[in-house]
XYZ file of C-alpha atoms in Angstrom:
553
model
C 25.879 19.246 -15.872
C 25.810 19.501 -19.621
C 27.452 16.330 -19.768
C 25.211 14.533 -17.358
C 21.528 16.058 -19.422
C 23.050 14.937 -22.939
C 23.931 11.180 -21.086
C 20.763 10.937 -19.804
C 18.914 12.340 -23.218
C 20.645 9.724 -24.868
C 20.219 6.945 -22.586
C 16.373 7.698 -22.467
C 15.970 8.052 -26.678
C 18.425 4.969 -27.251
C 17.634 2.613 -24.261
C 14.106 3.477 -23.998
C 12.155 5.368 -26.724
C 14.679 3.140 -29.823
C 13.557 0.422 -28.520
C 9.854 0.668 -29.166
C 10.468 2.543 -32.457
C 12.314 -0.124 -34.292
C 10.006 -2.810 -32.362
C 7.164 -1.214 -33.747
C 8.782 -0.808 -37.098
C 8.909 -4.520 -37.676
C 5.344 -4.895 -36.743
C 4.550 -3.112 -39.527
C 6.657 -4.577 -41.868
C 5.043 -8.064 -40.527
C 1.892 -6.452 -40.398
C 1.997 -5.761 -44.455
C 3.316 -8.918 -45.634
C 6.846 -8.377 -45.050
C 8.821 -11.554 -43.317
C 12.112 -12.244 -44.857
C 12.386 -15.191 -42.804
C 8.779 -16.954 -44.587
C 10.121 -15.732 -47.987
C 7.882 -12.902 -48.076
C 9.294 -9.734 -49.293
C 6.859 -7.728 -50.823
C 4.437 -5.585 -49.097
C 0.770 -6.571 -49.257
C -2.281 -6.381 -47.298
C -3.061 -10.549 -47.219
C -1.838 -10.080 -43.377
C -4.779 -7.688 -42.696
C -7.026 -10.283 -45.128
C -5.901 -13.331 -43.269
C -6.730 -11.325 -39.891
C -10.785 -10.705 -40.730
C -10.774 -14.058 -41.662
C -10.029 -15.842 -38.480
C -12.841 -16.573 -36.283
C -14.068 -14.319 -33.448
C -12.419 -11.575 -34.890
C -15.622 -9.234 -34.395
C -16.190 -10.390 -31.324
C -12.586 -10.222 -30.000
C -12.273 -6.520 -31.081
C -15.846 -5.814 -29.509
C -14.754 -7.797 -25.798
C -11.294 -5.256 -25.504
C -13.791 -2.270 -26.291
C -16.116 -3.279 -23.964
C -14.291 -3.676 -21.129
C -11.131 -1.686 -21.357
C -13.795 1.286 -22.211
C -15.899 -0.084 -19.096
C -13.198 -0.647 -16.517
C -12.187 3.057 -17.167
C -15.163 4.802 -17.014
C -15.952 2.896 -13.540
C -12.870 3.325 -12.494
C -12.573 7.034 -12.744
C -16.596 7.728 -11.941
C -16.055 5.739 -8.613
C -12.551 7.655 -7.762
C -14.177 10.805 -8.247
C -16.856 10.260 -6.033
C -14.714 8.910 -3.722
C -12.424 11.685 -3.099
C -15.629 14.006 -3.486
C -16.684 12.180 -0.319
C -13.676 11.135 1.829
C -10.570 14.106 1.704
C -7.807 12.526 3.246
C -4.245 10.529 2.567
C -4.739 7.002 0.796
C -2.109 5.272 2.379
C -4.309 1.954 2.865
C -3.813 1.770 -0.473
C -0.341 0.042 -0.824
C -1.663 -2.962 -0.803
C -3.844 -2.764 -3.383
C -1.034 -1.349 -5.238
C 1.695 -3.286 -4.348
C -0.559 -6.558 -5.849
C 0.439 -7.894 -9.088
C -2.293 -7.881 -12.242
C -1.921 -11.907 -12.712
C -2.058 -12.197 -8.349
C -5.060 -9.958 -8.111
C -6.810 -12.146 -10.731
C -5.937 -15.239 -9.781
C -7.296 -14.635 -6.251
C -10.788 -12.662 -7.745
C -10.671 -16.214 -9.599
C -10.939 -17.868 -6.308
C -13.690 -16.315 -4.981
C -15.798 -15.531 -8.566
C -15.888 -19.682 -9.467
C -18.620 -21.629 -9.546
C -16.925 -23.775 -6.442
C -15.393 -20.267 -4.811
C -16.172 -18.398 -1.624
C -18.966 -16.465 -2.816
C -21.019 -19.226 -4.041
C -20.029 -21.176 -0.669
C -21.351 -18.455 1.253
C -24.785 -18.810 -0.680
C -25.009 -22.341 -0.800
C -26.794 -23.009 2.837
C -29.217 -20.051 1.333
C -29.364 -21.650 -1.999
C -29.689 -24.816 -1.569
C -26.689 -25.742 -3.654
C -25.575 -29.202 -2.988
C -23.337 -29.130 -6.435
C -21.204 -25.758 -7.314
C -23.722 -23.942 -9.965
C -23.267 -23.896 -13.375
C -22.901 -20.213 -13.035
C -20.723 -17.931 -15.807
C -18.881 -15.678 -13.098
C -15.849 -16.615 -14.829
C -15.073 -16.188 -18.291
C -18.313 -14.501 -19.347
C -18.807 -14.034 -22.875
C -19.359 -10.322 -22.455
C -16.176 -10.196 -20.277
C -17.806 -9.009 -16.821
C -15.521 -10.866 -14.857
C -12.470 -9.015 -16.339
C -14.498 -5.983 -15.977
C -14.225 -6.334 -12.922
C -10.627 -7.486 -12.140
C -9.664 -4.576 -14.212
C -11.710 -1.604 -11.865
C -10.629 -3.688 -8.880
C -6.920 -3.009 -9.967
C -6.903 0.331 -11.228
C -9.021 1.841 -8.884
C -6.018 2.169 -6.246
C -4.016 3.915 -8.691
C -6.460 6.245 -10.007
C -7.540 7.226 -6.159
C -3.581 7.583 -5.308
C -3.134 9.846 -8.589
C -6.207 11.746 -7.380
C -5.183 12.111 -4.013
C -1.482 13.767 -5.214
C -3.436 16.378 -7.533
C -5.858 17.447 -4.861
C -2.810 18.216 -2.670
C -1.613 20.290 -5.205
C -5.111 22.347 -4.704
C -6.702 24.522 -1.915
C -9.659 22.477 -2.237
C -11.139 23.170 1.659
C -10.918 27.015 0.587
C -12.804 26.586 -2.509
C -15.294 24.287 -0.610
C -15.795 26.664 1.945
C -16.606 29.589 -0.685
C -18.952 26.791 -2.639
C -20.878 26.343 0.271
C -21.381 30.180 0.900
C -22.647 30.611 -2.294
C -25.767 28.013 -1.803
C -23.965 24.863 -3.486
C -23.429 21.639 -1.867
C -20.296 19.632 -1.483
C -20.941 17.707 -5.014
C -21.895 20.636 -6.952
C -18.177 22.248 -5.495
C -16.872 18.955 -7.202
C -17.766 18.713 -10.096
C -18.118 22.679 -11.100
C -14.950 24.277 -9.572
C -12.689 20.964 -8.276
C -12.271 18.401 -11.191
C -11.824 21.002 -13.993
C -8.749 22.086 -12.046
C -7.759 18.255 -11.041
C -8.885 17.014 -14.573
C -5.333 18.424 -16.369
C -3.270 16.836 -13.390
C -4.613 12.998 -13.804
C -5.312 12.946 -17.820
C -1.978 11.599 -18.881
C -2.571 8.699 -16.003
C -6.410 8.101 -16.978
C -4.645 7.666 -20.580
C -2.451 5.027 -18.605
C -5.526 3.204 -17.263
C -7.053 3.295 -20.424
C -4.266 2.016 -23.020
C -3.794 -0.932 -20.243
C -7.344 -1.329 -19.746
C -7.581 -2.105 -23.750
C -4.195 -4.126 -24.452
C -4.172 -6.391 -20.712
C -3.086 -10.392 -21.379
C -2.319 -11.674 -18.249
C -5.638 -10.707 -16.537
C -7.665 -11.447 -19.542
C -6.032 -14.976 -19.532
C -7.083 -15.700 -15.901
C -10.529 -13.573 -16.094
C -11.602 -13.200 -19.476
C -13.630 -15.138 -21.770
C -11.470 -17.498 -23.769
C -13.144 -18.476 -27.042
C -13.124 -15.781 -28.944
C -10.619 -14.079 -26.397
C -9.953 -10.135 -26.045
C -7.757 -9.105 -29.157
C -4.409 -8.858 -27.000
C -4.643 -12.742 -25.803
C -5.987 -13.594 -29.699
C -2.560 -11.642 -30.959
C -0.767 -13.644 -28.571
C -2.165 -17.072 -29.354
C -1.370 -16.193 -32.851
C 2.127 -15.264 -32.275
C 2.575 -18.588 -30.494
C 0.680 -20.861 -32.821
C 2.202 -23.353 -34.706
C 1.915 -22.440 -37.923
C 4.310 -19.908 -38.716
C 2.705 -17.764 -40.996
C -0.022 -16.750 -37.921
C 2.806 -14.180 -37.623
C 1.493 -12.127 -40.452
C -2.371 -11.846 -39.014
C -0.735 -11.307 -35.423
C 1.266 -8.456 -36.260
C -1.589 -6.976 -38.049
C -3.625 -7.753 -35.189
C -1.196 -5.984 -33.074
C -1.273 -2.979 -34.603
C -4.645 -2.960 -34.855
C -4.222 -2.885 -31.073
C -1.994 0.020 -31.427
C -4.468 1.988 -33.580
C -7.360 1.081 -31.266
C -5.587 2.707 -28.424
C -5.223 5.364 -29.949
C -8.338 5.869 -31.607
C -9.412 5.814 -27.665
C -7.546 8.311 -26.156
C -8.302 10.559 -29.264
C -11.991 10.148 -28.776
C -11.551 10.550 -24.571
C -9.361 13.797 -25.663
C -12.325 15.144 -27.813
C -15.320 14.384 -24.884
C -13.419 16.123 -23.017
C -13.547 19.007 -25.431
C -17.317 18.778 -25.751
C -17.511 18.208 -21.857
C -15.468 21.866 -21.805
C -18.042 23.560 -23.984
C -21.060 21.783 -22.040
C -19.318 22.816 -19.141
C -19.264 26.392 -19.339
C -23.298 26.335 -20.594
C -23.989 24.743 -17.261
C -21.389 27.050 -14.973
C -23.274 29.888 -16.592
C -26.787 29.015 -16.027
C -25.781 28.876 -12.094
C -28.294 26.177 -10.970
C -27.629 24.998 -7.515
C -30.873 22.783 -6.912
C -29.112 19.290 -8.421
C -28.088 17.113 -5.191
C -24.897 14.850 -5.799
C -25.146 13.463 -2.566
C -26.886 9.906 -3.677
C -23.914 9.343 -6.438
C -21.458 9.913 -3.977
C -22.910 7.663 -1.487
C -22.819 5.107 -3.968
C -19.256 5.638 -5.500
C -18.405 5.319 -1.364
C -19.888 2.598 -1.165
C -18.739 0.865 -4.222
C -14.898 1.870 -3.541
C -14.988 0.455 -0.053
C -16.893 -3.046 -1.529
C -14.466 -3.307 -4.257
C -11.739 -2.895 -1.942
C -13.105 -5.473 0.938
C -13.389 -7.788 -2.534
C -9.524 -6.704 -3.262
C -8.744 -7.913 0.340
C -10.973 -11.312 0.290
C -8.943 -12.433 -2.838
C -5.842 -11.509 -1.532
C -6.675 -13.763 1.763
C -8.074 -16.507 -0.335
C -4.474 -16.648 -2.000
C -2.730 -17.684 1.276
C -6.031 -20.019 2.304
C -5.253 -21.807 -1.108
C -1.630 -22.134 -0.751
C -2.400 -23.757 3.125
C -5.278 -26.086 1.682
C -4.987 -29.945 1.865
C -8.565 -30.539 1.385
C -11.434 -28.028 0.593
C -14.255 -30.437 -0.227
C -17.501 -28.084 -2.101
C -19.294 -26.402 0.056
C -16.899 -25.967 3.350
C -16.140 -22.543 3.868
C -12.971 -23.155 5.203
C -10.700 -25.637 4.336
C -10.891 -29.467 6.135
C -7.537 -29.965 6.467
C -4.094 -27.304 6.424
C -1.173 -28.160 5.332
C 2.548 -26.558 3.934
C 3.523 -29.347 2.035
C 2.739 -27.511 -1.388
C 5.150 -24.530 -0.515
C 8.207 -27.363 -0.096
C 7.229 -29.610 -2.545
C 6.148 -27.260 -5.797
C 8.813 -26.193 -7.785
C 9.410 -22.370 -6.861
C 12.562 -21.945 -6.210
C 14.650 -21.187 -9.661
C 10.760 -18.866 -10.917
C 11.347 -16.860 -7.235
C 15.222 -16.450 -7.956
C 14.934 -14.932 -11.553
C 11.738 -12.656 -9.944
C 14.364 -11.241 -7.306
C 17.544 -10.803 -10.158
C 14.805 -8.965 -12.953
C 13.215 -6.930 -9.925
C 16.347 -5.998 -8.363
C 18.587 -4.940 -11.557
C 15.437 -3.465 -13.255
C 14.204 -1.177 -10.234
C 17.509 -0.060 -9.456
C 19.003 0.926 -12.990
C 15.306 2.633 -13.725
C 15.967 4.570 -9.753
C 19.511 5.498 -11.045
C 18.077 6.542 -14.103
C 15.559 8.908 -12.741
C 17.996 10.503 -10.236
C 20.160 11.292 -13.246
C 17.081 12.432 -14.683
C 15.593 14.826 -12.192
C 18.896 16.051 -11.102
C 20.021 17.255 -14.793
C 16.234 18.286 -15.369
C 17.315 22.143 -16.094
C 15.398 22.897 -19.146
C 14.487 19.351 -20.342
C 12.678 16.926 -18.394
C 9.869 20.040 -17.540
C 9.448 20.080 -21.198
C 6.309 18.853 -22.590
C 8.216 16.408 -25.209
C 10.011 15.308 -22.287
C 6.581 14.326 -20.640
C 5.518 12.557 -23.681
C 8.719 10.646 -23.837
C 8.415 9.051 -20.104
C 4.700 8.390 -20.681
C 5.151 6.531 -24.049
C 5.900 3.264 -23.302
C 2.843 3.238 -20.597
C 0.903 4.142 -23.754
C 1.607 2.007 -26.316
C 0.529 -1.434 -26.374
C 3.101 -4.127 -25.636
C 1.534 -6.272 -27.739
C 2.270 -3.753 -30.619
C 6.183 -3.921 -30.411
C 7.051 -6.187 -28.409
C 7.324 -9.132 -30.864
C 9.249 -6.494 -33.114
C 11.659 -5.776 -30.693
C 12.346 -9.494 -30.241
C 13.041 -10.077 -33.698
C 15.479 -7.092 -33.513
C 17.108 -8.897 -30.416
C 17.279 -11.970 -32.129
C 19.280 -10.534 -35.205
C 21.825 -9.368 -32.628
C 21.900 -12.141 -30.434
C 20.598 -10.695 -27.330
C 17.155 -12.279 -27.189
C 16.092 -15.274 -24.667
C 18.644 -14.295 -21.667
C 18.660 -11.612 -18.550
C 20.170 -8.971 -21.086
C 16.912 -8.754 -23.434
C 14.324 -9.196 -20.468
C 16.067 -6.210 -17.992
C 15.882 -3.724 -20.919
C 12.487 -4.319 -22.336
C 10.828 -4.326 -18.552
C 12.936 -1.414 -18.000
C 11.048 -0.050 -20.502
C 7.837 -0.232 -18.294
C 10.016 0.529 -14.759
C 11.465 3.083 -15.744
C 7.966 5.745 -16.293
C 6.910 4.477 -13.048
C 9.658 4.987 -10.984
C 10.041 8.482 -12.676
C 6.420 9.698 -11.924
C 7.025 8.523 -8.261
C 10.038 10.297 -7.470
C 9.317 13.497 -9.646
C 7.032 15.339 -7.585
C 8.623 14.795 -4.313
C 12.068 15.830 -5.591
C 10.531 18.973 -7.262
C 9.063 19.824 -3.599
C 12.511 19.713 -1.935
C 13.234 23.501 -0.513
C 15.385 25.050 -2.822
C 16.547 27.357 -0.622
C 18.606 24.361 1.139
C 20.442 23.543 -1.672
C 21.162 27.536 -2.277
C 22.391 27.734 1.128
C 24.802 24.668 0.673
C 26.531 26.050 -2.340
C 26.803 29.474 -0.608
C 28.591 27.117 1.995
C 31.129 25.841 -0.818
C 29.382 22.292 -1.721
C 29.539 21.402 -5.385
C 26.406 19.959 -7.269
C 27.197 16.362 -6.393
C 27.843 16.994 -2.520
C 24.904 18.571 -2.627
C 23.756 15.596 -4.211
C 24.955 13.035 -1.960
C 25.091 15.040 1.500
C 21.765 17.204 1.261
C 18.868 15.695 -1.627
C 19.706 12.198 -1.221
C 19.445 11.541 2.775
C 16.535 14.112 2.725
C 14.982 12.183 0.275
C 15.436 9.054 1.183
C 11.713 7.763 1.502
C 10.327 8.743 -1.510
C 13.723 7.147 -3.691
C 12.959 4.087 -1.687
C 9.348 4.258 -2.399
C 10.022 4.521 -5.428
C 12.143 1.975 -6.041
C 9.994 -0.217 -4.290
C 7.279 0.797 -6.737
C 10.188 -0.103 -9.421
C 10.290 -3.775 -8.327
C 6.464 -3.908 -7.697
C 5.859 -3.005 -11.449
C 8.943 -5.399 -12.714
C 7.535 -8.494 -11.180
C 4.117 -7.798 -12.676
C 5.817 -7.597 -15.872
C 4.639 -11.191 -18.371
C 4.627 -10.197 -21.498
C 8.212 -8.044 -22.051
C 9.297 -11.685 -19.743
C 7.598 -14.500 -22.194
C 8.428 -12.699 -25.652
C 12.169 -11.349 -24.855
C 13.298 -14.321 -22.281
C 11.891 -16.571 -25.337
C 10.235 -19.098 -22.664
C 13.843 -19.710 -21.367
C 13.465 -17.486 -18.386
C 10.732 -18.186 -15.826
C 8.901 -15.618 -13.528
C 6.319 -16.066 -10.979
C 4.104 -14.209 -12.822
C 4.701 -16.313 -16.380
C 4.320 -19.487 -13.746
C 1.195 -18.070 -12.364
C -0.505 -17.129 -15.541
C 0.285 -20.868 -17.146
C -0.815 -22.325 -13.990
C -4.465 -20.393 -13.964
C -5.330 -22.492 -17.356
C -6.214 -25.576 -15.849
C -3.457 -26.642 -12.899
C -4.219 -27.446 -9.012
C -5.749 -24.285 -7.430
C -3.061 -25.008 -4.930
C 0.114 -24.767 -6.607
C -1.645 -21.658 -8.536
C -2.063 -20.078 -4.830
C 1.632 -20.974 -4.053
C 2.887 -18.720 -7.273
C 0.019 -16.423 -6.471
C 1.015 -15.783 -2.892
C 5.125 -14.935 -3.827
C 3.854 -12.884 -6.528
C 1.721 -10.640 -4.466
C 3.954 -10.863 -1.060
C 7.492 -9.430 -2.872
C 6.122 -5.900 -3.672
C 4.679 -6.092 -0.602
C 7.672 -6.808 1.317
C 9.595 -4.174 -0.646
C 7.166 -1.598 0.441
C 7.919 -2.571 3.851
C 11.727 -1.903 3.776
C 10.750 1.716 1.936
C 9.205 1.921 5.117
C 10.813 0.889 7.740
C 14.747 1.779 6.397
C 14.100 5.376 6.531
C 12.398 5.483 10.119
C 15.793 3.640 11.489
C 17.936 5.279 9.571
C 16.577 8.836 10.575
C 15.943 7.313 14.463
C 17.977 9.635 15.890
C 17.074 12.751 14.602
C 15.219 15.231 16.956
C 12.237 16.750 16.154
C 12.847 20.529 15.777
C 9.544 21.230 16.177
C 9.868 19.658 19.938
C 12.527 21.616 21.195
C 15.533 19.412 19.960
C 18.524 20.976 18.630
């Protein structure tokens, strides 16, 4: 096995954590006025010049603070309070989860425009004979995105949540809350989240580095002119004029450093929350009711989720509409002919090939992981390393790890795209699978080798079939975060190799809400689909198993 942990060390600091060293190292360079290919070789600070000079700077840099800072702090206030108010299992969740960024927004699209089903459901009421000139979309303070961004994460955080509570005798420590005179809330928040807290920081970190450095939702949701600093970076990187490479890669690791800069100051409220903490446990108050916030996080959770489900319908609506004429509710007439006669077929095919290669070499990856974990993946660096690349922005090295693809001719074909989304598979997969193939009885595996099995019987006899759900739902999480994946596709596949989710997001700028819908729709129904089979193949694969607990034998 000493063989299999130093192969997997390596694969994981070479194919994973290299990568976004020596992409991040270029930044820099570009970032400080070094571009041997414009002739610039000395290092300077006109990039970081050039980058306060270009309009809607200020304003871009205040739009990702606002609402990456927004969308996390509603995100995690309303998944607290929900799982203060309704203990359970999430499993409606999936599809919430299962949704691409770019499909979610595209369908919140649909229903927040000035001609969408909100504002046709308040038209009769309204008296709107003309779609409003109402900013729902595109706001200049970036509400919309807001939005699309608590709408998204929310599932994730409540699914994190919902692991790290079983992890905790919560009903005990309820029960012994209440017999001391406090109510459920007070339980909560005094003796509950300071033990859940350390179990769901490194994913509120997660929430909050994507939260500040998202491009495909901001394109579809977020104000345009001046855009959130991501989409700026990436309008830079794309302009024509070559030497917008030297302000973008400063602008991209400005990103970097605001990222930072924001998990450092979440790290140090919660130190002052600690101290503040311990004041309050001490003074032993009991008369402050947190019934009404809880209520309302409820409430909010199940809204945002009924919105979650309305744009996900008005996807398929879209894709089926001949004629919607302003202000029918429905559509006037159906029709398919969109889904035969737009263009989907080679975008659906390269989805399929990228989600397929990606999810499985990131599953393989994580078995060899877990299985040689003796001593090194339960190793705090070893935590850090999975979580990096979910992190850092990929704004921040993801232009610098094309230019080192380009120098060895791997950049613009399946080669450069499978690594760098593997980059972003991978963590996922690996903080699936983990805690379910920690859980496994060890005792089973002690009894096989007392039986004579080797480690990789074992392996493949014992912790494989017994594990067979959560390596499927894992992988289909694996595929689910690969096809979300736009911007390791556009910069590495150099615009040569076309996803649903690159079609989608060019589509939202301006083409027929129909064709849109069409991309939409495949985007959101693969994951979906793959969460299906992680379903359904391990019910008939273990359909003739007795239950031991029935009398079978």
């Amino acid at each position: 096995m000493s063989r299999l942990r130093g192969a997997v060390l390596l694969i994981v600091l070479f194919g994973l954590i290299a990568p976004i060293a020596v992409g991040l190292a270029e930044t820099t360079r570009a970032a400080f006025g070094v571009l041997p290919a414009l002739g610039q070789a000395e290092w300077s600070l006109a990039p970081w010049r050039m980058l306060l000079a270009q309009p809607g700077f200020a304003s871009s840099v205040r739009l990702t603070l606002v609402t990456g800072l927004g969308a996390t702090v509603i995100s995690l206030a309303l998944a607290v309070g929900f799982c203060a108010s309704v203990p359970g299992r999430m499993r409606w969740l999936a599809p919430f989860l299962a949704a691409p960024h770019a499909a979610m927004a595209a369908g919140l699209a649909f229903v927040l425009a000035p001609s969408g089903w909100i504002v046709r459901l308040l038209a009769p009421l309204a008296g709107w004979s003309q779609p409003p000139q109402l900013g729902l979309l595109h706001d200049s303070w970036g509400l919309a995105l807001t939005l699309g961004l608590v709408v998204k994460e929310l599932p994730f955080l409540l699914l994190v949540m919902g692991s790290g509570l079983a992890q905790l005798p919560v009903a005990r420590q309820l029960a012994v809350g209440r017999a001391m005179g406090y109510g459920p809330g007070g339980v909560w928040i005094k003796v509950i989240l300071p033990q859940l807290w350390p179990l769901i920081r490194l994913p509120v970190w997660v929430v909050l580095a994507y939260a500040l450095s998202v491009v495909d939702m901001a394109l579809i949701l977020g104000p345009s002119n001046p855009p959130t600093l991501a989409v700026a970076v990436l309008r830079w990187f794309n302009a024509a004029d070559v030497e917008m490479i030297l302000p973008a890669s400063a602008g991209a690791l400005l990103q970097a450093g605001l990222v930072v800069l924001a998990v450092a100051a979440l790290w140090g409220g919660e130190l002052v929350l600690r101290r503040l903490g311990r004041w309050w446990l001490r003074r032993g108050g009991r008369g402050l009711s947190w019934a009404p916030g809880l209520h309302v996080a409820r409430l909010g959770v199940w809204a945002l989720m009924a919105l979650a489900s309305v744009a996900l319908l008005s996807l398929l609506i879209w894709s089926l509409a001949w004629r919607w004429p302003y202000p029918l509710i429905w559509p006037a007439q159906w029709s398919a002919e969109l889904w035969m006669a737009a263009d989907w077929g080679s975008a659906l095919i390269n989805t399929l090939v990228l989600a397929s290669v990606t999810g499985a070499l990131a599953l393989i990856l994580a078995i060899c992981w877990l299985e040689a974990e003796d001593g090194l993946a339960r190793a705090p660096w070893a935590e850090a390393l999975i979580y990096l690349p979910l992190l850092m922005p990929q704004i921040g090295f993801l232009y610098g790890l094309n230019v080192v693809f380009l120098r060895i001719g791997l950049s613009g074909g399946y080669l450069a795209v499978i690594w760098a989304q593997a980059l972003f598979v991978f963590p996922y997969v690996m903080i699936a699978l983990s805690e379910p193939w920690r859980a496994l009885d060890a005792r089973l595996l002690r009894v096989a080798a007392a039986l004579g099995a080797g480690r990789w019987r074992r392996l493949m006899a014992l912790r494989l079939p017994m594990l067979l759900g959560p390596i499927l739902t894992a992988g289909a999480i694996g595929v689910a975060v690969s096809v979300a994946q736009y911007l390791p596709t556009l910069f590495l596949g150099a615009g040569r190799i076309a996803t649903l989710t690159t079609e989608a997001v060019t589509l939202s700028s301006g083409a027929d809400r129909r064709v849109l819908a069409v991309y939409a729709s495949l985007q959101a129904a693969l994951p979906c689909a793959t969460y299906a089979l992680a379903a359904l193949i391990p019910a008939l694969w273990h359909r003739n198993r007795r239950d031991l607990r029935g009398g079978g034998v």
